[in-house]
PDB file of C-alpha atoms in Angstrom:
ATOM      1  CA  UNK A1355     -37.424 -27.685  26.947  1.00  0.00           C
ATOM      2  CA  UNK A1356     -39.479 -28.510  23.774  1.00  0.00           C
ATOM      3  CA  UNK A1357     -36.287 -30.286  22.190  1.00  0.00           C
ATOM      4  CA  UNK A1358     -36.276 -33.022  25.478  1.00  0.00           C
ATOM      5  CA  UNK A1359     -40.227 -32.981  25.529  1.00  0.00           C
ATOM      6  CA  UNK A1360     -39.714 -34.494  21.883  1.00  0.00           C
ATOM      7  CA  UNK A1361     -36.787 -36.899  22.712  1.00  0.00           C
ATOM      8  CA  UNK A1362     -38.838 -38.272  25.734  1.00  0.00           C
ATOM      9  CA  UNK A1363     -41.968 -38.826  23.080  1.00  0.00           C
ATOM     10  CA  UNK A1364     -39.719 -40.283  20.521  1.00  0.00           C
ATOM     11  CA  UNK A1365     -38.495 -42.515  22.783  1.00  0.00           C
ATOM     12  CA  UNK A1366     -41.561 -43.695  24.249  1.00  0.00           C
ATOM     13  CA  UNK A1367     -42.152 -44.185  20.516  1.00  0.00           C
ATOM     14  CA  UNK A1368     -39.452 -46.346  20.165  1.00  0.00           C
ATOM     15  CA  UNK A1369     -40.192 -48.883  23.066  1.00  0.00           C
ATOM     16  CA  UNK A1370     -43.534 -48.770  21.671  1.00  0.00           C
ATOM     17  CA  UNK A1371     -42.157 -49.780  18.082  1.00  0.00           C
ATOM     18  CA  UNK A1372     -39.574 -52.354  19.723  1.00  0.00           C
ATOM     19  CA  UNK A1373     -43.261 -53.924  21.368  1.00  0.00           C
ATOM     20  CA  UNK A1374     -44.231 -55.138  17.547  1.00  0.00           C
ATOM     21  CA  UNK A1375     -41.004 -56.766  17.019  1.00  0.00           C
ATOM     22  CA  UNK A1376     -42.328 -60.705  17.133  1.00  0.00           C
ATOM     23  CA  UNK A1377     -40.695 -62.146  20.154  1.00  0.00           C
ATOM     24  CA  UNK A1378     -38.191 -64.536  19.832  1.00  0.00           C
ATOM     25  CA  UNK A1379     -38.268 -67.676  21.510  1.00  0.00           C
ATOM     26  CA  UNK A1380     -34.777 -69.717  23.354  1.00  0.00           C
ATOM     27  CA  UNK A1381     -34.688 -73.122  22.624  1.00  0.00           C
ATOM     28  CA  UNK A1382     -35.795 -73.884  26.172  1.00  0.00           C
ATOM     29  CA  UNK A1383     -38.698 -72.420  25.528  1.00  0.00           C
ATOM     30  CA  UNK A1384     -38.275 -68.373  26.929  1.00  0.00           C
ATOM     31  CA  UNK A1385     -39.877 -65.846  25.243  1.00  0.00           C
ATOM     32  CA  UNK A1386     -37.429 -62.160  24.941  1.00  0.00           C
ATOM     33  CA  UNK A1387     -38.776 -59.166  23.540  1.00  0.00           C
ATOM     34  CA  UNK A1388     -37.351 -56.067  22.422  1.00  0.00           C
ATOM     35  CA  UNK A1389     -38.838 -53.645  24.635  1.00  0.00           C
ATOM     36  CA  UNK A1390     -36.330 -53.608  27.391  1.00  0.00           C
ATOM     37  CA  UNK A1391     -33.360 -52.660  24.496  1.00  0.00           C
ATOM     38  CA  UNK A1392     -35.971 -49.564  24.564  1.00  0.00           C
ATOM     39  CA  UNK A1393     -35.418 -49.099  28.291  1.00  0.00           C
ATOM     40  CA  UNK A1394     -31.624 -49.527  27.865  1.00  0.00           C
ATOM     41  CA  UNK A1395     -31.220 -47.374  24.833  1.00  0.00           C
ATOM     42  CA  UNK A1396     -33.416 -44.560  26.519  1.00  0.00           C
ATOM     43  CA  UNK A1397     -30.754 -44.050  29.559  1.00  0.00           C
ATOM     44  CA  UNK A1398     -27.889 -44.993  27.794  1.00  0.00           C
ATOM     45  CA  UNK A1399     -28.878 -41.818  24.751  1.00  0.00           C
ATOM     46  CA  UNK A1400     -30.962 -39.987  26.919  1.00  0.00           C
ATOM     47  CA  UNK A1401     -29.504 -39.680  30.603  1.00  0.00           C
ATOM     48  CA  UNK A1402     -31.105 -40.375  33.859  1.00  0.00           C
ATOM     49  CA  UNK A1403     -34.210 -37.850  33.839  1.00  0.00           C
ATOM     50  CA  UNK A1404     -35.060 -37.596  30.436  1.00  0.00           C
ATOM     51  CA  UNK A1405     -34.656 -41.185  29.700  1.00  0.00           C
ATOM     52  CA  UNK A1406     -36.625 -42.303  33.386  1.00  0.00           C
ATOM     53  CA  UNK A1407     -39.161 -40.032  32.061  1.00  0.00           C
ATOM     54  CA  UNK A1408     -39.915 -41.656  28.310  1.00  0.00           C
ATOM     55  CA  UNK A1409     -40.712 -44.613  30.570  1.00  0.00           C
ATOM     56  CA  UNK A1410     -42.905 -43.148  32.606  1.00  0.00           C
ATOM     57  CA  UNK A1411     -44.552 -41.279  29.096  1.00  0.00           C
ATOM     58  CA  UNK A1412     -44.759 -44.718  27.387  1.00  0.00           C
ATOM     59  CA  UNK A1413     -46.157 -46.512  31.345  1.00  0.00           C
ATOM     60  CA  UNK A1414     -48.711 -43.835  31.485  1.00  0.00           C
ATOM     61  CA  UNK A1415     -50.511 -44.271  27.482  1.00  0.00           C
ATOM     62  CA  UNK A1416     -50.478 -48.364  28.690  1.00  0.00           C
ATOM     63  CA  UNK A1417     -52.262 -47.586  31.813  1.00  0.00           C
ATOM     64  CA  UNK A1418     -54.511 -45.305  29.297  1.00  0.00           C
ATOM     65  CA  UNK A1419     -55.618 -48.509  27.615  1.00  0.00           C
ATOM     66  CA  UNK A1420     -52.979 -48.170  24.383  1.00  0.00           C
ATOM     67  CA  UNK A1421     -52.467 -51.500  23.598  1.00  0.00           C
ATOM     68  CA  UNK A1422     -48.510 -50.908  23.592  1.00  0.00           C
ATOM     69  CA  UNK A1423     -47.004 -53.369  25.000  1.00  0.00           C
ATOM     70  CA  UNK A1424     -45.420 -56.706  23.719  1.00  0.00           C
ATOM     71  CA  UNK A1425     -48.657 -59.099  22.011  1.00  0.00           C
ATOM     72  CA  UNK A1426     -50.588 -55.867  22.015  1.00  0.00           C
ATOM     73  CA  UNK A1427     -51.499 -55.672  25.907  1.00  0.00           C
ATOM     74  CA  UNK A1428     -52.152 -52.570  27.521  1.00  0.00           C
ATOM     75  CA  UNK A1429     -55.193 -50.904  30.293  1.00  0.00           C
ATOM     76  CA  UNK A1430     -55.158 -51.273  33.894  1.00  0.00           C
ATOM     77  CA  UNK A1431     -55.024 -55.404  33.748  1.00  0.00           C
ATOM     78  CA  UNK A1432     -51.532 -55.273  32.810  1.00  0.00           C
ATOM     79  CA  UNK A1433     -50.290 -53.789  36.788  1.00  0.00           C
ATOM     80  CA  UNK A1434     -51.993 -57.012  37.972  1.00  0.00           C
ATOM     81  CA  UNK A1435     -50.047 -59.567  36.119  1.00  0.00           C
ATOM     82  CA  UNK A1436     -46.713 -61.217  37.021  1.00  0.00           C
ATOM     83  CA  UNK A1437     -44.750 -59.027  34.926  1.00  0.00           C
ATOM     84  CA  UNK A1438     -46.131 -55.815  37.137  1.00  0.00           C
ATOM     85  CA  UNK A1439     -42.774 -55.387  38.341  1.00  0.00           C
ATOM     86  CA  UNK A1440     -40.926 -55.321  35.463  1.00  0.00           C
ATOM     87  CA  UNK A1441     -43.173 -52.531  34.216  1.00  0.00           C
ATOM     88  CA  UNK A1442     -43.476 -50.774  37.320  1.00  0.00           C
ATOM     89  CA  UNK A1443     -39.107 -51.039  36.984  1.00  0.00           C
ATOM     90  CA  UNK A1444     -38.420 -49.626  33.630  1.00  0.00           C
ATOM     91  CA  UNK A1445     -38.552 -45.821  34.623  1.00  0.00           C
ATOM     92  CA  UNK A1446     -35.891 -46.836  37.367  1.00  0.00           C
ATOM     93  CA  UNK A1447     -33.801 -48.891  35.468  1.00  0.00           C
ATOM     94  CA  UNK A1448     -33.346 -46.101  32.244  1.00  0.00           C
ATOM     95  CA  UNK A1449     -32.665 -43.804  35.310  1.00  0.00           C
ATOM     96  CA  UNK A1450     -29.968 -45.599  36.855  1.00  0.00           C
ATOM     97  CA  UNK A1451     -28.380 -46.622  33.187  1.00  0.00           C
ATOM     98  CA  UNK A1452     -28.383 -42.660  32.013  1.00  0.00           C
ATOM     99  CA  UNK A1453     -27.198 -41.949  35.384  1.00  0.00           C
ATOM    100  CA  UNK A1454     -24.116 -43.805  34.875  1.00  0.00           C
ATOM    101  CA  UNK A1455     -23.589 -43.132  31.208  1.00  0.00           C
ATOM    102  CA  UNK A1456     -23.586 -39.239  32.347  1.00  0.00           C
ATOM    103  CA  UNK A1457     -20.708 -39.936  35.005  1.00  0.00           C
ATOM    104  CA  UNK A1458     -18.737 -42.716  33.729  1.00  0.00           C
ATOM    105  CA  UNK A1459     -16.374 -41.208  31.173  1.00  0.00           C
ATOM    106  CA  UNK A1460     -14.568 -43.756  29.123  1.00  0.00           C
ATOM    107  CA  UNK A1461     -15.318 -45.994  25.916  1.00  0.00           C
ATOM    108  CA  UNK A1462     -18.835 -45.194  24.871  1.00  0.00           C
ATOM    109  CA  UNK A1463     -19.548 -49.035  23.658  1.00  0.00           C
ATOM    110  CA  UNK A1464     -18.395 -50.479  26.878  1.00  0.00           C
ATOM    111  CA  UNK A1465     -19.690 -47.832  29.303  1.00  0.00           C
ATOM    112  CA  UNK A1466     -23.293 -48.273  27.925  1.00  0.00           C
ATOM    113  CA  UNK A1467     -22.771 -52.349  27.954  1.00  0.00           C
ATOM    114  CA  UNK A1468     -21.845 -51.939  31.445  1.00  0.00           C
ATOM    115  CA  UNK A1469     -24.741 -49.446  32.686  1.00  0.00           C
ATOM    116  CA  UNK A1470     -27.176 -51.655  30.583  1.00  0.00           C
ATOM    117  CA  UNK A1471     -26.156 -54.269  32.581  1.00  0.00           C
ATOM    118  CA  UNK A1472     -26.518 -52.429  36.138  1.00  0.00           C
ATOM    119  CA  UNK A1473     -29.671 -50.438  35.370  1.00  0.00           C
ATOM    120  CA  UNK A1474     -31.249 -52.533  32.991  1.00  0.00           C
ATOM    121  CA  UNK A1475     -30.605 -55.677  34.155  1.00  0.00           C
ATOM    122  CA  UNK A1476     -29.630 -55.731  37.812  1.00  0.00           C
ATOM    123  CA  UNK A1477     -31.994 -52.729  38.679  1.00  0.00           C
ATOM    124  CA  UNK A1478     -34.642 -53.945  36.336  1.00  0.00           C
ATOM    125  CA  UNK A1479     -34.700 -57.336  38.124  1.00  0.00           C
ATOM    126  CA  UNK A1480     -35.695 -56.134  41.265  1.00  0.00           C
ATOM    127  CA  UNK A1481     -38.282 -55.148  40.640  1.00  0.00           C
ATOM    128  CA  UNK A1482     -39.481 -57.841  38.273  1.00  0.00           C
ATOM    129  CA  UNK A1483     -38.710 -60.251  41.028  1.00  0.00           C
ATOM    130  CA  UNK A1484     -40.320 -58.668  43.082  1.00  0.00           C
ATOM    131  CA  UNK A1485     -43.687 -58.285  41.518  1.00  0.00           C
ATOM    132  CA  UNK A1486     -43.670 -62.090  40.272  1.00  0.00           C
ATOM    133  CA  UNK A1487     -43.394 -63.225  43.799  1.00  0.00           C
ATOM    134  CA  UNK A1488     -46.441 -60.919  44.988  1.00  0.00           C
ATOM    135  CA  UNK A1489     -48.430 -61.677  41.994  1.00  0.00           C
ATOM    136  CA  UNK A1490     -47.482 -65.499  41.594  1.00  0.00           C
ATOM    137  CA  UNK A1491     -47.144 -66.129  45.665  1.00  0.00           C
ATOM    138  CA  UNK A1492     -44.029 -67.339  45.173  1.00  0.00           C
ATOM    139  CA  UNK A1493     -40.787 -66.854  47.502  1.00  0.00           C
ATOM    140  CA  UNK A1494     -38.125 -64.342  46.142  1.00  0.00           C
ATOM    141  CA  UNK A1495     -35.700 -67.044  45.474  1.00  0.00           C
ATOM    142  CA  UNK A1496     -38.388 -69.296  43.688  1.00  0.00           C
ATOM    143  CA  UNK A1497     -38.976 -66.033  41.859  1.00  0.00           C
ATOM    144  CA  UNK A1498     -35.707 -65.145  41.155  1.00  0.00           C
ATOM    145  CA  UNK A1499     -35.107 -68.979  39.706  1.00  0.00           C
ATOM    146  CA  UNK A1500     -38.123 -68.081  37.395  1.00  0.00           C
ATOM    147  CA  UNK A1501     -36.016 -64.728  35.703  1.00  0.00           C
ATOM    148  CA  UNK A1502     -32.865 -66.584  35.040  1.00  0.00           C
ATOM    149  CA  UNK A1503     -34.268 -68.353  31.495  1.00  0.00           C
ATOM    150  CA  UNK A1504     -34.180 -63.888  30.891  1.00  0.00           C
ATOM    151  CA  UNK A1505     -30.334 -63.824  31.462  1.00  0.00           C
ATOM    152  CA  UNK A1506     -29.004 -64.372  27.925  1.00  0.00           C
ATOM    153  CA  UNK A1507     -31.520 -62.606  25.907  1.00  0.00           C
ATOM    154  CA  UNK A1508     -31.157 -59.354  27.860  1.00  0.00           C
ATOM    155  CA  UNK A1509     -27.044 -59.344  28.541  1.00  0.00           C
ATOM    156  CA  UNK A1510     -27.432 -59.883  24.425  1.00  0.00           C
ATOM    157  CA  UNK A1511     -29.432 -56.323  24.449  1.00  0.00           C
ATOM    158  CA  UNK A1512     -27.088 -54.832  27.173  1.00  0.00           C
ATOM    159  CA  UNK A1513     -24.710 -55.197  24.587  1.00  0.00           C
ATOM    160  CA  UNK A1514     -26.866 -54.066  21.785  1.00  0.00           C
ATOM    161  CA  UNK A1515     -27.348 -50.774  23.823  1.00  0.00           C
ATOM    162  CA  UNK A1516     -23.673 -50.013  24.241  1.00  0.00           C
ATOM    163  CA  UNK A1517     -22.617 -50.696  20.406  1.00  0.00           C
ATOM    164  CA  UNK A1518     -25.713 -48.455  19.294  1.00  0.00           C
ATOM    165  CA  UNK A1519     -25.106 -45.414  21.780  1.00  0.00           C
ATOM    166  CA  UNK A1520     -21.476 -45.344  20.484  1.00  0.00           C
ATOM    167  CA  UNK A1521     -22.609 -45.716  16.741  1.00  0.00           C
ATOM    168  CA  UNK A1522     -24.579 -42.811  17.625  1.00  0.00           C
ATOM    169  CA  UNK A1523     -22.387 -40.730  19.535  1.00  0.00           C
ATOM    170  CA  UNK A1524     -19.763 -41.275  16.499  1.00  0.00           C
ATOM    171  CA  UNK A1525     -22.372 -40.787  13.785  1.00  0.00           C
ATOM    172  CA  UNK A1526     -24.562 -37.747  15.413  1.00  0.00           C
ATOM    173  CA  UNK A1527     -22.570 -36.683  18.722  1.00  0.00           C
ATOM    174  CA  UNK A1528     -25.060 -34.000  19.906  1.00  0.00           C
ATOM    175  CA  UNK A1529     -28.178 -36.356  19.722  1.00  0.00           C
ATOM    176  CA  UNK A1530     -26.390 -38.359  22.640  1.00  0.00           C
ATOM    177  CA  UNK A1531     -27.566 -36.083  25.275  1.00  0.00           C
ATOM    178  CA  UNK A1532     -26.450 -38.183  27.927  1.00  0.00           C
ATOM    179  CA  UNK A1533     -22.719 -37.168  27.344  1.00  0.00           C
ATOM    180  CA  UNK A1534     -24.131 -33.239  26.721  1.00  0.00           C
TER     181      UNK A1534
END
């Protein structure tokens, strides 16, 4: 119990760290930040619950006022912009990455590439479409237009996610708890 209350707060640490990584801008103009590798990396090294639940540890000390987020937003103004969704998404889109890392036996690297994609992607997505077209007013497909310039940047970190599980898992195989 006390070892996964301090892997949830370390990574809620960690996505709070990855928020003062300076964003990098596409050449069209698309800000990414580092935040969602957070989300990714939590399911993909912590599993479904525990990693679900470092998002929901790192949502809560935003909503607290904790200026943790990327550009050093946080408080209760943040669940009324168009990213809403996306926030609102993280704790579901660790979950369903962990979830699939815990079940899908098979090359570490590829396996967390793969659930990265699915959870924190695809699931992630959903969500963040969905709050940009209640917050902006704008049709899901006109919404789902705007998340696109996103792809790259985040299939980049899906990636990331994978190679650093299995780094992990090969350098320290008990702190990957989501093969335990």
């Amino acid at each position: 119990m006390e070892r996964n209350l301090t892997h949830v707060a370390l990574f809620a640490a960690l996505i709070a760290g990855l928020g003062l990584i300076p964003k990098f801008t596409l050449a069209f103009g698309v800000p990414i930040t580092a935040q969602t590798l957070g989300v990714m990396l939590a399911g993909t090294v912590l599993g479904a619950k525990r990693g679900a639940l470092a998002c929901l540890l790192f949502i809560a000390l935003v909503a607290l006022g904790l200026p943790l987020l990327a550009g050093g937003r946080g408080g209760l103004g943040v669940f009324a912009s168009p990213t809403v969704g996306f926030l609102v998404g993280w704790p579901f889109a660790a979950f369903v990455t962990g979830f699939i890392v815990e079940r899908w036996r098979g090359n570490l690297a590829l396996v967390g590439s793969v659930a990265s994609v699915i959870g924190g992607i695809l699931v992630l997505y959903v969500f963040g479409v969905i709050g940009m077209s209640v917050t902006l007013g704008k049709t899901i497909p006109e919404a789902t237009l705007l998340v696109t310039a996103f792809i790259p940047g985040d299939l980049i970190k899906a990636v990331l996610a994978g190679l650093i599980t299995s780094a992990l898992a090969r350098s320290r195989p008990a702190s990957v708890l989501s093969r335990g």
